[in-house]
Every structure is written in structure tokens, then in C-alpha cells.
Amino acid sequence: MKEQLEVLLADAVTALKQQNVVPSELEPRIQLDRPRDKSHGDFATNLALLLAKPAGMNPRALAEALLAALPANSLIAKADIAGPGFINFSISQDQLLQQLEHAYQDAHVGVQPAEQSKRCVVDYSSPNLAKEMHVGHLRSAIIGDAVVRTLEFIGHTVIRQNHVGDWGTQFGMLLAYMEELDDNAMELELSNLETFYKAAKKRFDESPEFANRARELVVSLQGGDAKCRALWQQFIDISLSHCQEVYDRLGVSLTRDDVMAESAYNDDLAQVIEDLKAQNLLVEDQGAMCVFLDEFKNKDGESLPVIVQKSGGGYLYATTDLAAVRYRQNELKGDHLIYFVDQRQGLHFQQIFTLAKKAGFARQNLQMDHYGFGTVMGKDGRPYKSRDGGVTKLADLLDEAEKRALELLQSKKSDLTAEEQAHIASVVGISSVKYADLSKNRNSDYIFDWDTMLSFEGNTAPYLLYAFTRVNSIFSKAGIEANAVQGDFILNDEKEVELANTLIRFNEVVHSVADKALPHFLCAYLFELAGAFSSFYEACPILNHDDAAVRASRLKLAALTAKTLRQGLALLGIQTLEKM
Ligand code: ARG
């Protein structure tokens, strides 16, 4: 609805340009706000105020001209000029009814496909395999997956890339430790990579011979020694299977096929250096090979280097990322490269994007975006730690989520079987962790707090899951299929209109999540929708209303609410429950 109105206004601006009322080079941003007070209509715009000055007209006169230039349409029921030159629009109820009916019938709940379908290469999760996944890996996986699902939903092709760190000096240490263990001990120790890493590190710090062996092994690994490679592969496989377990539990859609590890780029790294050299971009600095980009300076005004090769010949994180950009553009045929990585890597990505274009690894119009995120904090306001002060393994965190959810369910009286309770606890626990993350603006840090995330009040997973089961129960109680209600939408009560207006906003919200990679827009919307439904349900009896037509319309409003909640939660990677 908003989009349609925007198009109408854009057409009116074009018409005014043709009439030489407005300078033709002007490209005003068309903004449509939703007034809180509905007596000001459904949408308001300041467009006339923006155009008045360049047109040399009084804003109210320009507003008149805009309205006169609007194409004929059945969308706008009423348009008023207000104050200095704002225009308020009321949308016709016919349109609202049509859109409701369309969303009710449509498999995509009324969400339009993107104007242009793109190939999006999305780098997310991408943990370092030397250690087990921990709390710090939560955000990339959860936010990345929600955005990926949203992009696919509006018709983009997504190529997932799990750019796992499986290379580098730490692996020498791990391999040296593996060598010391017999098969049985190895299996046991590798079942917990966190303690395995710690034990190897301890050996490394304590024993110079061990440390030497570790360094030797890095050299043989990089030199392609077969035995060494096999041992390394064994470690990588185990570590990846730990990751896969976490993805499966979290409902993150990554699979083994999406793994494109850092090591996969090894063979291309020498070429990256060659190509940078051929472009005259390389500078030797204290033995290391660097590129200095004028775009990035320190506070003394000196250019910052991107180091691409160490003095010993080794390559770096940045070298691999340059190779990856090239691969994603040329082999994967990406139109848009997206990275969900901690915002502390912001400078790294800005440098990579700039350098990739400068070096011709990426075409000038390739769209590349780093979508950063803040840190998960403890209640003490410091990065979240486990009780013993160490990092919290994700697997343990998810165990605790399920356990707490189960205790919560058991504390309430219910007629669920133990088995049902366990299933519900698992869904509630995991979705609470995910939703707590998704519902915050990803650019900020957030405080990880079990009590708020598991609360049945507020913008939380339990609240929304419960709201969904409540809407759904109307249908099971009545023995009616939610998608097969006969009759039309009728909007009389104020609460019906409010709910309807909220329902048809789903399209716009989904698109804003896809455009800005901000899933919290969707969370805020679903929360608002659940609230609008509650107010409607309180004010408007459904099953015991005596008019069959009103009953049918209200059932359809409930059905569309359930459908929208289910689809919205699915885009966030959260499954709904039939009962709780
Ligand atoms: N493994 C890296 C880390 O844990 C993240 C990789 C992100 N992706 C990338 N293409 N650099 O910090």
C-alpha cells in the first residue's frame, strides 16, 4: 500500500517536471509517514515542502499542484493539505479489503517479490574451527540466517558461504597434541574441543620441544605433507560436525555444502599477490608486502597498510578475503556480496572492498556490504562469560536454555504429557535465545538475560509463540480450517480496522528487513501484530457473534493473523507450536 502510494507520488512529480513546475533535475526522496492520530489519515508526506523552494512556489500551492497531477487511482479515498503544506492521505477501504483478501489467499501472505532478483552471496557464521563455537558466534549465525531466509522469500537467490577458519599457526599446536594421543584418548578428547584446545595450549606454553614440533607441523601442513594433512582433516571433520550439531539445534539453515573454508583459497593466494604487484599496488614494508590505501588513514594522517604477505612469506586473513571476493564474483556469479561479521572487523572489510575494486578483483558496480553487529554482554555490562569466567560454549548455552524453559513450563499447571512438554521446552528455549538476539538492533550490544528472554510478557519468543497458539486455538475449538473460511472481510469495528491495517503492513516490513538486513524490524512488527490481535479479540467476539457474515470476517482476520505470525516467525528461523 505504501509502495503503491509512493509510485503515484513519483508519477505526480514526473508530471510536474514535464509541466516545468518543478526543475527536471530534482530527485526528491518521497517519504511517507504513518500519523499516530488517524484523523490525519493513513499516510502523511512532506513532499510539497521539499519541492516548494526549488520550484519557487508556496508549499500549499505546490501541494495543490501535486494533488492535481496525481494519476487517477482507486487507492486514495481522501487527500488533505494540512499546516504549512503537508499532505495527508486516507486509503480507501476497498483497497484495504482487497489486500486483506489477497494476503489471505496468497502463499506469500501478500509479500511481493523484489523488483529485481539478485544473486546474493552471504558469508555468515564462519567460525574458527580450532575451537568450539561459543557465545561470540551466536549473532552472525542467527542474524545471517534470518536475513538469508528473508532474501529468499522475496525471490533472491542466496548462496551461503560458511568461511570457516581452518588454517593458520594454531593448527600446528593442535596437530602436535593429536600426535601424542592414542586413538581412544583422541576420540575422548576431541569430543570437547574447548578442553582439547586448552590442553594443547598448555603443552605448547610449557614445553619448548612441543612448541618446536608444533611449528614443524605447520610447515609440513602448508607444504602438503600427506600424513599431516590427514591428521588435520580428521580434526576439521570433527570440528565441523560440532558446528553442524549447533546449526541443527539452532535451526540455522547452513549445511556441510555451504562450507567454503579459508584453506580452499590457498592455491589462489600467490596469484593474488602477483596481481596486486602487476597493478603496482604492492609496497614492501619491513619485509612484509602491503597495500597502502589513501582512503584509510590513522589519526596522524598516515595511510594504513593492508598486509597481504608476512615477511616469512605467509599469507594473511586479508589475502584470503581478497581471493574470496574474486571467487564470489567470478565463480559464484554474485551480484551482491554480504558479510555478517562482528562490527569490530568493520575497517578490515572497508579495506577489502576498496582494495578489491582498485585491484580489479571486483567490478566497479559490485555491491558489497559488511553488516556488523555488537557484542553479547553479561548482566555486569561486560562481554558474556560462563560462571567460571571462561567463554560459554554454544552447546552448553543451548542446553541451559532448554533446561530453563522446561523448568518454566513445569512450574505452570498444564495437561501436557512429559513428552509434549520436552518438545515445547526445546522450542521455547532455543527460540528465546534466537529471538532475544533478533529483536535488538544488530548494531548495538545487548545484554543476555535469561529472565527477560524467557518471559511471557513483552517482545519475547514465549509471548509470540503463546499468542500464536491462542489464535490457532480458535480454529481447533470451532473445528474450522483456517484457510477455508467462506465469506468476505467486513470492517466495522475500530479494532477490526486497526488489525487489518497492521496485517497488510507485512509486505513493507519484510522488504525493509531484506533491504537493511535488520531483522528487529520484523520482531517489532510481529509484537505489534500480536498486540493488535489481542485488542481486537477483547473487543470483538468471534465464535459467539450471532451474525454469520461478521463471524466469518472475524475468523478470516484471525486466520490471517495466524498465517502472518507463522510466516514472520519462520523468516526469523523460529518454528511455531500448535499448543503450549
Ligand atoms: N573466522 C572469522 C572470525 O572468527 C570470521 C570470518 C568472516 N568472514 C570473512 N570472509 N572474513 O573472526
Coordinates of C-alpha atoms and ligand atoms in Angstrom, one line a residue:
M1 CA 0.0 0.0 0.0
K2 CA 2.8 2.4 1.0
E3 CA 4.7 1.3 -2.2
Q4 CA 1.7 2.0 -4.4
L5 CA 1.2 5.4 -2.9
E6 CA 4.9 6.1 -3.4
V7 CA 4.6 5.2 -7.1
L8 CA 1.6 7.5 -7.5
L9 CA 3.5 10.4 -5.9
A10 CA 6.6 9.7 -8.1
D11 CA 4.3 9.9 -11.2
A12 CA 2.9 13.2 -10.0
V13 CA 6.4 14.6 -9.6
T14 CA 7.3 13.5 -13.1
A15 CA 4.2 15.2 -14.4
L16 CA 5.1 18.4 -12.6
K17 CA 8.5 18.2 -14.2
Q18 CA 7.0 17.9 -17.7
Q19 CA 4.8 20.9 -16.9
N20 CA 8.0 22.8 -15.9
V21 CA 6.6 23.4 -12.5
V22 CA 9.5 21.6 -10.8
P23 CA 13.1 21.6 -12.1
S24 CA 13.7 18.4 -14.0
E25 CA 17.0 17.5 -12.4
L26 CA 15.3 17.3 -8.9
E27 CA 15.1 13.8 -7.4
P28 CA 13.2 14.3 -4.2
R29 CA 13.1 11.5 -1.6
I30 CA 9.5 10.6 -1.2
Q31 CA 8.8 10.0 2.4
L32 CA 5.5 8.6 3.8
D33 CA 4.9 8.6 7.5
R34 CA 2.0 7.0 9.3
P35 CA 0.4 9.6 11.6
R36 CA -0.3 8.3 15.1
D37 CA -3.5 10.2 15.1
K38 CA -5.8 8.5 12.5
S39 CA -7.8 11.7 12.0
H40 CA -4.7 12.8 10.0
G41 CA -5.2 9.9 7.6
D42 CA -3.2 6.8 6.9
F43 CA -0.1 8.4 5.4
A44 CA 1.4 11.9 5.5
T45 CA 4.1 13.3 3.3
N46 CA 6.3 16.5 3.4
L47 CA 6.9 16.2 -0.4
A48 CA 5.4 19.6 -1.2
L49 CA 7.6 21.3 1.4
L50 CA 10.7 19.7 -0.2
L51 CA 9.7 20.8 -3.7
A52 CA 8.3 24.3 -2.9
K53 CA 11.6 26.1 -2.7
P54 CA 13.3 24.8 -5.9
A55 CA 10.0 25.4 -7.7
G56 CA 9.8 28.9 -6.3
M57 CA 6.3 28.3 -5.1
N58 CA 4.4 28.5 -1.8
P59 CA 4.2 25.0 -0.3
R60 CA 0.5 24.9 -0.1
A61 CA 0.2 25.9 -3.7
L62 CA 2.7 23.2 -4.7
A63 CA 0.7 20.7 -2.7
E64 CA -2.4 21.6 -4.7
A65 CA -0.4 21.1 -7.9
L66 CA 0.8 17.7 -6.7
L67 CA -2.7 16.5 -5.9
A68 CA -3.9 17.7 -9.3
A69 CA -1.1 15.8 -11.0
L70 CA -1.8 12.5 -9.2
P71 CA -2.8 9.8 -11.7
A72 CA -6.4 8.5 -11.4
N73 CA -6.5 5.7 -8.9
S74 CA -8.7 3.7 -6.6
L75 CA -6.2 3.7 -3.7
I76 CA -6.7 7.2 -2.3
A77 CA -10.1 7.9 -0.7
K78 CA -9.2 11.3 0.6
A79 CA -6.2 13.8 0.4
D80 CA -6.0 16.9 2.6
I81 CA -3.4 19.6 2.7
A82 CA -2.5 20.4 6.3
G83 CA -0.4 23.0 8.1
P84 CA 2.3 24.7 6.0
G85 CA 1.9 22.1 3.2
F86 CA 1.9 18.5 4.5
I87 CA -0.4 16.2 2.6
N88 CA -2.5 13.6 4.4
F89 CA -3.9 10.6 2.6
S90 CA -6.6 8.3 3.6
I91 CA -6.6 4.9 1.9
S92 CA -9.9 3.6 0.5
Q93 CA -11.4 0.8 2.4
D94 CA -12.0 -1.1 -0.8
Q95 CA -8.2 -1.3 -1.2
L96 CA -7.7 -2.4 2.3
L97 CA -10.3 -5.2 1.8
Q98 CA -8.7 -6.3 -1.5
Q99 CA -5.3 -6.5 0.1
L100 CA -6.5 -8.5 3.0
E101 CA -8.2 -10.9 0.7
H102 CA -5.1 -11.2 -1.4
A103 CA -2.9 -11.9 1.7
Y104 CA -5.4 -14.4 3.0
Q105 CA -5.3 -16.4 -0.3
D106 CA -1.6 -15.8 -1.2
A107 CA 1.1 -18.4 -0.4
H108 CA 3.4 -15.5 0.3
V109 CA 1.0 -13.7 2.6
G110 CA 0.8 -10.7 0.3
V111 CA 4.5 -10.2 0.2
Q112 CA 5.6 -9.0 -3.3
P113 CA 8.7 -10.4 -4.9
A114 CA 11.7 -8.0 -5.2
E115 CA 11.6 -5.9 -8.3
Q116 CA 14.9 -7.5 -9.5
S117 CA 16.0 -10.9 -8.4
K118 CA 19.7 -10.9 -7.4
R119 CA 22.3 -13.5 -6.6
C120 CA 23.3 -12.8 -3.1
V121 CA 26.4 -14.5 -1.7
V122 CA 26.1 -14.4 2.0
D123 CA 29.0 -15.1 4.3
Y124 CA 27.8 -15.9 7.8
S125 CA 28.6 -17.9 10.9
S126 CA 32.1 -18.6 9.6
P127 CA 33.7 -19.6 13.0
N128 CA 37.3 -20.5 13.6
L129 CA 37.5 -24.3 13.7
A130 CA 40.3 -24.5 16.1
K131 CA 37.9 -24.0 19.0
E132 CA 34.3 -25.0 19.7
M133 CA 31.6 -22.5 18.8
H134 CA 30.9 -20.1 21.7
V135 CA 28.6 -17.2 22.5
G136 CA 30.5 -14.9 20.2
H137 CA 29.3 -17.0 17.3
L138 CA 25.7 -16.6 18.1
R139 CA 24.9 -13.4 16.3
S140 CA 26.4 -14.0 12.9
A141 CA 24.6 -17.3 12.6
I142 CA 21.2 -16.2 13.9
I143 CA 21.0 -12.8 12.2
G144 CA 22.6 -14.0 9.0
D145 CA 20.2 -16.9 8.8
A146 CA 17.1 -14.7 9.3
V147 CA 18.2 -12.3 6.6
V148 CA 19.0 -15.1 4.2
R149 CA 15.6 -16.6 4.7
T150 CA 14.0 -13.2 4.1
L151 CA 16.1 -12.6 0.9
E152 CA 15.0 -16.0 -0.4
F153 CA 11.4 -15.3 0.5
I154 CA 11.3 -12.3 -1.8
G155 CA 12.8 -14.1 -4.7
H156 CA 16.5 -13.6 -4.5
T157 CA 18.9 -16.5 -5.0
V158 CA 21.1 -16.9 -2.0
I159 CA 24.5 -18.7 -2.0
R160 CA 25.5 -19.4 1.6
Q161 CA 29.2 -19.3 2.4
N162 CA 30.5 -20.6 5.7
H163 CA 34.0 -19.1 5.5
V164 CA 35.3 -21.2 8.4
G165 CA 38.8 -20.6 9.7
D166 CA 40.6 -23.9 9.2
W167 CA 44.2 -22.7 8.6
G168 CA 47.0 -20.9 10.4
T169 CA 49.5 -21.5 13.1
Q170 CA 47.1 -22.7 15.8
F171 CA 46.6 -25.8 13.9
G172 CA 50.3 -26.8 14.3
M173 CA 49.7 -26.9 18.1
L174 CA 46.5 -28.9 17.8
L175 CA 48.2 -31.4 15.4
A176 CA 51.2 -31.8 17.7
Y177 CA 48.8 -32.6 20.5
M178 CA 46.9 -35.1 18.4
E179 CA 50.2 -36.9 17.6
E180 CA 50.7 -37.5 21.3
L181 CA 47.4 -39.3 21.8
D182 CA 46.4 -42.8 21.0
D183 CA 43.1 -43.4 19.2
N184 CA 41.0 -43.9 22.3
A185 CA 42.3 -40.9 24.1
M186 CA 41.9 -38.8 20.9
E187 CA 38.3 -39.7 20.4
L188 CA 37.5 -38.8 24.0
E189 CA 39.5 -35.5 24.0
L190 CA 38.2 -34.4 20.6
S191 CA 34.6 -34.7 21.9
N192 CA 35.2 -31.4 23.7
L193 CA 37.2 -29.1 21.5
E194 CA 37.3 -26.4 24.2
T195 CA 39.2 -28.5 26.6
F196 CA 41.3 -30.0 23.8
Y197 CA 42.4 -26.6 22.7
K198 CA 43.2 -25.6 26.3
A199 CA 45.3 -28.8 26.9
A200 CA 47.2 -28.3 23.6
K201 CA 47.9 -24.7 24.5
K202 CA 49.1 -25.7 27.9
R203 CA 51.6 -28.2 26.4
F204 CA 52.7 -25.5 23.9
D205 CA 53.4 -23.0 26.6
E206 CA 55.1 -25.4 28.9
S207 CA 57.3 -27.5 26.6
P208 CA 59.8 -26.0 24.1
E209 CA 60.1 -29.3 22.3
F210 CA 56.3 -29.5 21.9
A211 CA 56.3 -25.9 20.6
N212 CA 59.0 -26.7 18.1
R213 CA 57.1 -29.8 16.9
A214 CA 54.0 -27.6 16.5
R215 CA 55.9 -25.2 14.3
E216 CA 57.3 -28.0 12.2
L217 CA 53.9 -29.3 11.7
V218 CA 52.6 -26.0 10.4
V219 CA 55.3 -26.1 7.8
S220 CA 54.6 -29.7 6.8
L221 CA 50.8 -28.9 6.7
Q222 CA 51.4 -26.0 4.4
G223 CA 53.8 -27.9 2.4
G224 CA 51.1 -30.5 1.7
D225 CA 52.6 -33.4 3.7
A226 CA 50.1 -36.3 3.3
K227 CA 50.2 -37.7 6.8
C228 CA 49.9 -34.2 8.3
R229 CA 47.0 -33.3 6.0
A230 CA 45.2 -36.5 7.0
L231 CA 45.5 -35.7 10.7
W232 CA 44.4 -32.1 10.1
Q233 CA 41.4 -33.3 8.0
Q234 CA 40.4 -35.6 10.9
F235 CA 40.4 -32.6 13.2
I236 CA 38.5 -30.4 10.8
D237 CA 35.8 -33.0 10.2
I238 CA 35.2 -33.4 13.9
S239 CA 35.1 -29.6 14.4
L240 CA 32.7 -29.2 11.5
S241 CA 30.4 -31.9 12.9
H242 CA 30.3 -29.9 16.2
C243 CA 29.3 -26.9 14.2
Q244 CA 26.6 -28.8 12.3
E245 CA 25.1 -30.0 15.6
V246 CA 24.8 -26.4 16.8
Y247 CA 23.2 -25.3 13.5
D248 CA 20.7 -28.1 13.6
R249 CA 19.8 -27.4 17.2
L250 CA 19.5 -23.6 16.5
G251 CA 17.5 -24.2 13.3
V252 CA 20.2 -22.4 11.3
S253 CA 19.9 -23.5 7.6
L254 CA 23.6 -24.0 7.0
T255 CA 24.8 -27.4 5.9
R256 CA 28.1 -29.0 5.1
D257 CA 27.7 -28.0 1.5
D258 CA 27.9 -24.3 2.4
V259 CA 31.3 -24.7 3.9
M260 CA 33.9 -22.9 1.8
A261 CA 36.9 -22.8 4.2
E262 CA 39.7 -20.4 4.2
S263 CA 42.0 -23.2 3.1
A264 CA 40.1 -23.6 -0.1
Y265 CA 41.7 -20.4 -1.3
N266 CA 45.3 -21.4 -0.6
D267 CA 46.2 -22.2 -4.2
D268 CA 45.0 -18.7 -5.3
L269 CA 46.9 -16.6 -2.8
A270 CA 50.2 -16.4 -4.7
Q271 CA 48.2 -15.2 -7.7
V272 CA 46.5 -12.6 -5.5
I273 CA 50.0 -11.2 -4.7
E274 CA 51.1 -11.4 -8.3
D275 CA 48.0 -9.5 -9.4
L276 CA 48.4 -6.8 -6.8
K277 CA 52.0 -6.5 -7.9
A278 CA 51.1 -6.2 -11.6
Q279 CA 48.7 -3.3 -10.6
N280 CA 51.6 -1.6 -8.9
L281 CA 49.8 -1.7 -5.6
L282 CA 52.3 -3.6 -3.5
V283 CA 54.8 -1.9 -1.2
E284 CA 57.4 -3.7 0.9
D285 CA 57.4 -2.5 4.5
Q286 CA 59.8 -4.1 6.9
G287 CA 59.9 -7.3 4.8
A288 CA 56.1 -7.6 4.6
M289 CA 54.0 -6.9 1.5
C290 CA 51.4 -4.2 2.0
V291 CA 49.0 -2.1 0.1
F292 CA 48.6 1.5 1.3
L293 CA 45.2 3.0 0.6
D294 CA 44.7 6.7 0.8
E295 CA 41.1 6.2 1.8
F296 CA 42.2 4.9 5.2
K297 CA 44.4 7.0 7.4
N298 CA 45.4 6.9 11.1
K299 CA 44.9 9.9 13.3
D300 CA 48.2 11.4 12.2
G301 CA 47.1 11.3 8.6
E302 CA 49.3 8.4 7.6
S303 CA 47.8 5.8 5.2
L304 CA 47.0 2.5 6.9
P305 CA 48.5 -0.7 5.3
V306 CA 46.6 -3.8 4.4
I307 CA 49.2 -6.5 4.9
V308 CA 48.9 -9.3 2.4
Q309 CA 52.1 -11.3 2.9
K310 CA 54.2 -11.6 6.0
S311 CA 58.0 -11.3 5.9
G312 CA 58.3 -15.0 6.1
G313 CA 56.1 -15.5 3.1
G314 CA 52.9 -16.5 4.9
Y315 CA 49.6 -15.1 3.8
L316 CA 47.0 -13.4 6.0
Y317 CA 43.3 -13.1 6.7
A318 CA 43.1 -10.2 4.2
T319 CA 44.8 -12.1 1.4
T320 CA 42.2 -14.9 1.7
D321 CA 39.3 -12.4 1.8
L322 CA 40.6 -10.8 -1.5
A323 CA 40.7 -14.2 -3.1
A324 CA 37.2 -14.9 -1.8
V325 CA 35.8 -11.7 -3.3
R326 CA 37.1 -12.7 -6.7
Y327 CA 35.7 -16.2 -6.3
R328 CA 32.3 -14.9 -5.2
Q329 CA 32.1 -12.6 -8.1
N330 CA 33.5 -14.7 -10.9
E331 CA 32.7 -18.3 -9.9
L332 CA 29.6 -17.9 -7.8
K333 CA 28.4 -15.0 -10.1
G334 CA 27.3 -12.9 -7.1
D335 CA 25.6 -9.6 -7.7
H336 CA 25.7 -8.7 -4.0
L337 CA 28.3 -9.9 -1.6
I338 CA 27.1 -9.8 2.0
Y339 CA 29.1 -10.4 5.2
F340 CA 27.7 -10.9 8.7
V341 CA 30.7 -10.4 10.8
D342 CA 31.3 -8.6 14.2
Q343 CA 31.5 -4.9 13.7
R344 CA 35.0 -4.8 15.1
Q345 CA 36.0 -6.1 11.7
G346 CA 34.5 -3.0 10.0
L347 CA 37.8 -1.5 8.9
H348 CA 39.0 -4.8 7.6
F349 CA 36.0 -5.1 5.3
Q350 CA 36.0 -1.5 4.2
Q351 CA 39.7 -2.0 3.2
I352 CA 39.0 -5.3 1.4
F353 CA 36.1 -3.8 -0.6
T354 CA 38.1 -0.7 -1.6
L355 CA 41.2 -2.7 -2.5
A356 CA 39.2 -5.4 -4.4
K357 CA 37.8 -2.7 -6.7
K358 CA 41.1 -0.9 -7.0
A359 CA 42.9 -4.2 -8.0
G360 CA 40.1 -5.2 -10.4
F361 CA 39.1 -8.2 -8.4
A362 CA 35.6 -6.8 -8.1
R363 CA 33.8 -4.9 -10.9
Q364 CA 33.1 -1.3 -10.0
N365 CA 29.4 -1.8 -9.6
L366 CA 29.6 -4.9 -7.5
Q367 CA 27.6 -4.4 -4.4
M368 CA 29.5 -5.4 -1.2
D369 CA 28.2 -4.9 2.3
H370 CA 29.5 -5.7 5.7
Y371 CA 26.6 -6.0 8.1
G372 CA 28.2 -5.8 11.5
F373 CA 26.8 -6.4 14.9
G374 CA 27.5 -5.6 18.6
T375 CA 28.6 -7.8 21.4
V376 CA 26.6 -10.1 23.6
M377 CA 27.0 -8.7 27.1
G378 CA 26.5 -10.2 30.6
K379 CA 24.4 -8.5 33.2
D380 CA 27.6 -7.0 34.6
G381 CA 27.9 -5.0 31.4
R382 CA 31.0 -6.9 30.2
P383 CA 31.2 -9.5 27.4
Y384 CA 29.1 -12.5 28.4
K385 CA 31.1 -15.2 30.2
S386 CA 30.3 -18.5 31.8
R387 CA 30.1 -18.9 35.5
D388 CA 33.7 -20.0 35.8
G389 CA 34.7 -16.8 33.9
G390 CA 35.6 -18.7 30.6
V391 CA 33.9 -18.4 27.3
T392 CA 30.5 -20.2 27.1
K393 CA 30.3 -23.0 24.6
L394 CA 27.2 -22.6 22.4
A395 CA 26.2 -26.2 23.0
D396 CA 26.2 -25.6 26.8
L397 CA 24.3 -22.4 26.4
L398 CA 21.6 -24.2 24.4
D399 CA 21.4 -27.0 27.0
E400 CA 20.8 -24.4 29.6
A401 CA 18.1 -22.6 27.5
E402 CA 16.2 -25.9 27.2
K403 CA 16.6 -26.7 30.8
R404 CA 15.3 -23.3 31.9
A405 CA 12.4 -23.5 29.5
L406 CA 11.4 -26.9 30.9
E407 CA 11.5 -25.7 34.5
L408 CA 9.4 -22.7 33.5
L409 CA 6.8 -25.0 31.8
Q410 CA 6.8 -27.4 34.8
S411 CA 6.1 -24.5 37.1
K412 CA 2.8 -23.8 35.4
K413 CA 0.0 -26.2 35.6
S414 CA -0.8 -27.9 32.4
D415 CA -2.3 -31.1 30.9
L416 CA 0.6 -31.8 28.6
T417 CA 2.4 -35.1 28.6
A418 CA 6.0 -35.2 29.6
E419 CA 7.0 -35.8 26.0
E420 CA 5.0 -32.8 24.7
Q421 CA 6.5 -30.7 27.5
A422 CA 10.0 -31.7 26.5
H423 CA 9.4 -30.8 22.8
I424 CA 7.8 -27.5 23.7
A425 CA 10.6 -26.7 26.2
S426 CA 13.1 -27.2 23.5
V427 CA 11.3 -25.0 21.0
V428 CA 10.7 -22.3 23.6
G429 CA 14.3 -22.4 24.9
I430 CA 16.0 -22.2 21.6
S431 CA 13.7 -19.6 20.2
S432 CA 14.1 -17.4 23.2
V433 CA 17.8 -17.3 22.7
K434 CA 17.3 -16.5 19.0
Y435 CA 14.6 -14.0 19.4
A436 CA 16.4 -12.1 22.2
D437 CA 19.2 -11.5 19.7
L438 CA 17.0 -10.8 16.6
S439 CA 14.7 -8.4 18.4
K440 CA 17.6 -6.0 19.2
N441 CA 19.1 -3.6 16.6
R442 CA 22.1 -5.6 15.4
N443 CA 24.3 -2.5 15.5
S444 CA 24.1 -2.4 19.3
D445 CA 25.4 -4.6 22.1
Y446 CA 22.8 -6.3 24.1
I447 CA 22.5 -7.9 27.5
F448 CA 22.0 -11.6 27.6
D449 CA 19.5 -12.1 30.4
W450 CA 17.6 -15.4 30.8
D451 CA 14.8 -13.9 32.8
T452 CA 13.8 -11.3 30.2
M453 CA 14.2 -13.6 27.2
L454 CA 12.1 -16.4 28.8
S455 CA 9.4 -14.0 30.0
F456 CA 5.8 -14.4 28.7
E457 CA 5.5 -10.6 28.7
G458 CA 7.0 -8.1 26.3
N459 CA 8.6 -8.5 22.9
T460 CA 9.8 -12.1 23.5
A461 CA 9.6 -15.5 21.9
P462 CA 7.4 -17.1 24.6
Y463 CA 4.9 -14.2 24.2
L464 CA 4.7 -14.6 20.5
L465 CA 4.6 -18.3 20.5
Y466 CA 1.9 -18.2 23.0
A467 CA 0.0 -15.5 21.0
F468 CA 0.2 -17.8 18.0
T469 CA -1.3 -20.8 19.8
R470 CA -4.1 -18.6 21.1
V471 CA -5.1 -17.5 17.7
N472 CA -4.8 -21.1 16.4
S473 CA -6.9 -22.5 19.2
I474 CA -9.9 -20.5 17.9
F475 CA -9.9 -22.8 14.9
S476 CA -9.3 -26.1 16.6
K477 CA -12.1 -25.1 19.1
A478 CA -14.5 -24.4 16.2
G479 CA -13.3 -27.3 14.1
I480 CA -12.7 -25.0 11.1
E481 CA -9.8 -24.9 8.7
A482 CA -8.2 -21.5 9.0
N483 CA -7.5 -21.3 5.3
A484 CA -11.0 -22.2 4.1
V485 CA -13.3 -19.7 5.8
Q486 CA -16.2 -18.8 3.4
G487 CA -17.2 -15.1 3.3
D488 CA -15.8 -11.7 2.9
F489 CA -13.8 -9.4 5.1
I490 CA -16.0 -6.7 6.6
L491 CA -14.5 -3.9 8.7
N492 CA -16.8 -2.1 11.0
D493 CA -15.3 -2.0 14.5
E494 CA -12.4 0.3 15.0
K495 CA -10.3 -2.6 16.3
E496 CA -11.0 -4.6 13.2
V497 CA -9.7 -1.7 11.1
E498 CA -6.6 -1.4 13.2
L499 CA -5.8 -5.1 13.0
A500 CA -6.4 -5.0 9.2
N501 CA -4.1 -2.1 8.8
T502 CA -1.4 -3.8 10.8
L503 CA -1.8 -7.1 8.8
I504 CA -1.3 -5.5 5.4
R505 CA 1.9 -3.8 6.5
F506 CA 3.7 -7.2 6.5
N507 CA 4.9 -6.8 2.9
E508 CA 6.5 -3.5 3.7
V509 CA 8.2 -4.8 6.8
V510 CA 9.6 -7.9 5.1
H511 CA 11.1 -5.7 2.4
S512 CA 12.7 -3.3 4.9
V513 CA 14.3 -6.3 6.7
A514 CA 15.7 -7.5 3.3
D515 CA 16.9 -4.0 2.3
K516 CA 18.6 -3.1 5.5
A517 CA 19.5 -6.5 7.0
L518 CA 17.7 -5.6 10.2
P519 CA 15.5 -8.4 11.5
H520 CA 14.5 -6.4 14.5
F521 CA 12.0 -4.5 12.3
L522 CA 10.2 -7.8 11.8
C523 CA 10.3 -8.6 15.5
A524 CA 8.8 -5.2 16.4
Y525 CA 6.1 -5.7 13.8
L526 CA 5.1 -9.2 15.0
F527 CA 4.9 -7.9 18.5
E528 CA 2.7 -5.1 17.4
L529 CA 0.6 -7.5 15.4
A530 CA 0.1 -9.8 18.4
G531 CA -1.0 -6.8 20.4
A532 CA -3.4 -5.6 17.7
F533 CA -4.9 -9.0 17.7
S534 CA -5.3 -9.1 21.5
S535 CA -7.1 -5.7 21.5
F536 CA -9.3 -6.9 18.6
Y537 CA -10.1 -10.2 20.3
E538 CA -11.1 -8.5 23.5
A539 CA -13.4 -6.0 21.8
C540 CA -14.8 -8.3 19.1
P541 CA -16.3 -11.6 19.9
I542 CA -15.8 -14.2 17.1
L543 CA -17.4 -17.5 17.5
N544 CA -20.4 -16.4 19.6
H545 CA -21.3 -13.4 17.4
D546 CA -24.8 -14.0 16.1
D547 CA -24.3 -12.6 12.6
A548 CA -22.7 -15.3 10.4
A549 CA -21.1 -12.8 8.0
V550 CA -19.4 -10.9 10.8
R551 CA -18.3 -14.3 12.3
A552 CA -16.7 -15.3 9.0
S553 CA -14.9 -12.0 8.6
R554 CA -13.5 -12.1 12.1
L555 CA -12.4 -15.7 11.6
K556 CA -10.6 -14.6 8.5
L557 CA -8.9 -11.8 10.4
A558 CA -7.8 -14.4 13.0
A559 CA -6.7 -16.8 10.3
L560 CA -4.6 -14.1 8.5
T561 CA -3.1 -13.1 11.9
A562 CA -2.0 -16.7 12.5
K563 CA -0.7 -17.0 9.0
T564 CA 1.3 -13.8 9.2
L565 CA 2.7 -14.7 12.7
R566 CA 3.7 -18.2 11.4
Q567 CA 5.4 -16.8 8.3
G568 CA 7.1 -14.0 10.1
L569 CA 8.5 -16.3 12.7
A570 CA 9.6 -18.7 10.0
L571 CA 11.5 -15.9 8.4
L572 CA 13.3 -15.4 11.7
G573 CA 14.1 -19.1 11.8
I574 CA 11.6 -19.7 14.6
Q575 CA 9.1 -22.6 14.4
T576 CA 5.7 -22.2 15.9
L577 CA 3.9 -24.6 18.3
E578 CA 0.4 -25.8 18.0
K579 CA -0.1 -25.8 21.7
M580 CA 1.8 -24.7 24.8
Ligands
ARG1 N1 36.6 -16.7 11.1 C1 36.5 -15.2 11.3 C2 36.4 -14.9 12.8 O1 36.0 -15.8 13.5 C3 35.2 -14.7 10.6 C4 35.2 -14.8 9.1 C5 34.3 -13.9 8.5 N2 34.3 -14.0 7.1 C6 35.2 -13.5 6.3 N3 35.1 -13.6 5.0 N4 36.3 -12.8 6.7 O2 36.6 -13.8 13.1

